[in-house]
Amino acid sequence: MTLPRPEPTAVLYELGERLDVERRELMLSRGWGLTTTYNHVHDPSDHDPQVVNLREIHASIDRAVFDAYGWVDLDPQIGHHRTTIGTRWTFAPAVRFEVLDRLLEENQRRHALETE
């Protein structure tokens, strides 16, 4: 299944650029690859300011995506949550299910418009 993407916004563009620059700076300064970098992001005991900054950027992106979909009523409850693959910096479990439900509804809505 292909999930519907939100319309791009200036905020999403700016946050994506910020993530790219700041993540690259961190990785180059530490000699880390993406896996190591995100292992630190997902580690709740890591309080390094640059790692915390990446978490905050990702949280801002998630909120901006919700806004782009018009989901201003949904709080992503972003934090360290247990998942089937371990602890991750992500939405709360109940929010993940709600997001999937809303994406499915949006996919069906868009499909109906395309087939009219």
Coordinates of C-alpha atoms in Angstrom, one line a residue:
M1 CA 0.0 0.0 0.0
T2 CA 1.2 3.5 -0.8
L3 CA 0.5 6.0 1.9
P4 CA -0.7 9.5 1.0
R5 CA 1.9 12.2 1.5
P6 CA 0.9 15.6 2.8
E7 CA 1.3 18.7 0.7
P8 CA 4.8 20.1 1.1
T9 CA 5.0 23.3 3.3
A10 CA 7.7 25.9 3.8
V11 CA 8.0 24.7 7.4
L12 CA 8.6 21.1 6.4
Y13 CA 11.2 22.3 3.9
E14 CA 13.0 24.4 6.5
L15 CA 12.9 21.7 9.1
G16 CA 14.2 19.1 6.6
E17 CA 17.1 21.4 5.7
R18 CA 17.9 22.0 9.4
L19 CA 17.8 18.3 10.1
D20 CA 20.2 17.6 7.2
V21 CA 22.7 20.2 8.2
E22 CA 22.7 19.5 12.0
R23 CA 22.7 15.7 11.6
R24 CA 25.6 16.0 9.1
E25 CA 27.6 18.2 11.5
L26 CA 27.0 15.8 14.4
M27 CA 28.0 12.8 12.3
L28 CA 31.1 14.4 10.9
S29 CA 32.3 15.7 14.2
R30 CA 31.9 12.3 15.9
G31 CA 32.8 10.0 13.0
W32 CA 29.4 8.4 13.3
G33 CA 27.3 6.8 10.6
L34 CA 23.5 7.0 10.4
T35 CA 23.0 3.8 12.5
T36 CA 25.2 5.0 15.3
T37 CA 23.6 8.4 15.2
Y38 CA 20.1 7.0 15.5
N39 CA 21.2 4.5 18.1
H40 CA 22.0 7.6 20.2
V41 CA 18.8 9.3 19.3
H42 CA 16.8 6.2 20.5
D43 CA 18.8 5.8 23.7
P44 CA 16.9 7.5 26.5
S45 CA 20.1 7.7 28.6
D46 CA 21.9 9.8 26.0
H47 CA 21.5 13.5 27.1
D48 CA 24.2 14.9 24.7
P49 CA 23.0 18.3 23.6
Q50 CA 23.5 17.6 19.9
V51 CA 21.6 14.3 20.2
V52 CA 18.8 16.0 22.2
N53 CA 18.7 18.7 19.4
L54 CA 18.2 16.0 16.7
R55 CA 15.3 14.6 18.8
E56 CA 13.8 18.1 19.0
I57 CA 14.1 18.6 15.2
H58 CA 12.4 15.2 14.6
A59 CA 9.6 16.1 17.0
S60 CA 9.1 19.4 15.2
I61 CA 9.0 17.6 11.8
D62 CA 6.4 15.2 13.2
R63 CA 4.2 18.1 14.4
A64 CA 4.6 19.9 11.1
V65 CA 3.6 16.8 9.2
F66 CA 0.5 16.5 11.4
D67 CA -0.3 20.2 10.7
A68 CA 0.2 19.5 6.9
Y69 CA -2.4 16.8 7.1
G70 CA -4.7 19.1 9.1
W71 CA -4.4 16.9 12.2
V72 CA -4.2 19.7 14.7
D73 CA -6.4 17.7 17.1
L74 CA -3.8 14.9 17.4
D75 CA -1.0 15.2 19.9
P76 CA 1.9 12.9 18.8
Q77 CA 3.1 12.4 22.4
I78 CA 6.7 12.1 21.1
G79 CA 9.2 10.5 23.4
H80 CA 11.0 7.3 24.1
H81 CA 8.5 4.5 23.8
R82 CA 8.9 0.7 23.7
T83 CA 8.3 -0.9 20.3
T84 CA 8.7 -4.4 18.9
I85 CA 12.2 -3.5 18.0
G86 CA 13.2 -1.9 21.3
T87 CA 12.9 1.6 22.7
R88 CA 12.6 4.3 20.0
W89 CA 12.2 8.1 19.9
T90 CA 8.7 8.1 18.3
F91 CA 5.0 8.6 18.8
A92 CA 3.2 7.0 21.7
P93 CA 1.7 3.6 20.7
A94 CA -1.9 4.7 20.7
V95 CA -0.9 7.6 18.4
R96 CA 0.8 5.3 16.0
F97 CA -2.4 3.4 15.6
E98 CA -4.4 6.6 15.1
V99 CA -2.0 7.8 12.5
L100 CA -2.2 4.6 10.6
D101 CA -6.0 4.7 10.7
R102 CA -6.0 8.3 9.5
L103 CA -3.6 7.5 6.7
L104 CA -5.7 4.7 5.5
E105 CA -8.8 6.9 5.5
E106 CA -6.9 9.6 3.5
N107 CA -5.6 7.0 1.1
Q108 CA -9.2 5.8 0.5
R109 CA -10.5 9.3 0.1
R110 CA -7.8 10.2 -2.5
H111 CA -8.4 6.9 -4.3
A112 CA -12.2 7.7 -4.5
L113 CA -11.4 11.1 -6.0
E114 CA -9.1 9.6 -8.6
T115 CA -11.7 7.0 -9.7
E116 CA -14.7 9.4 -10.0

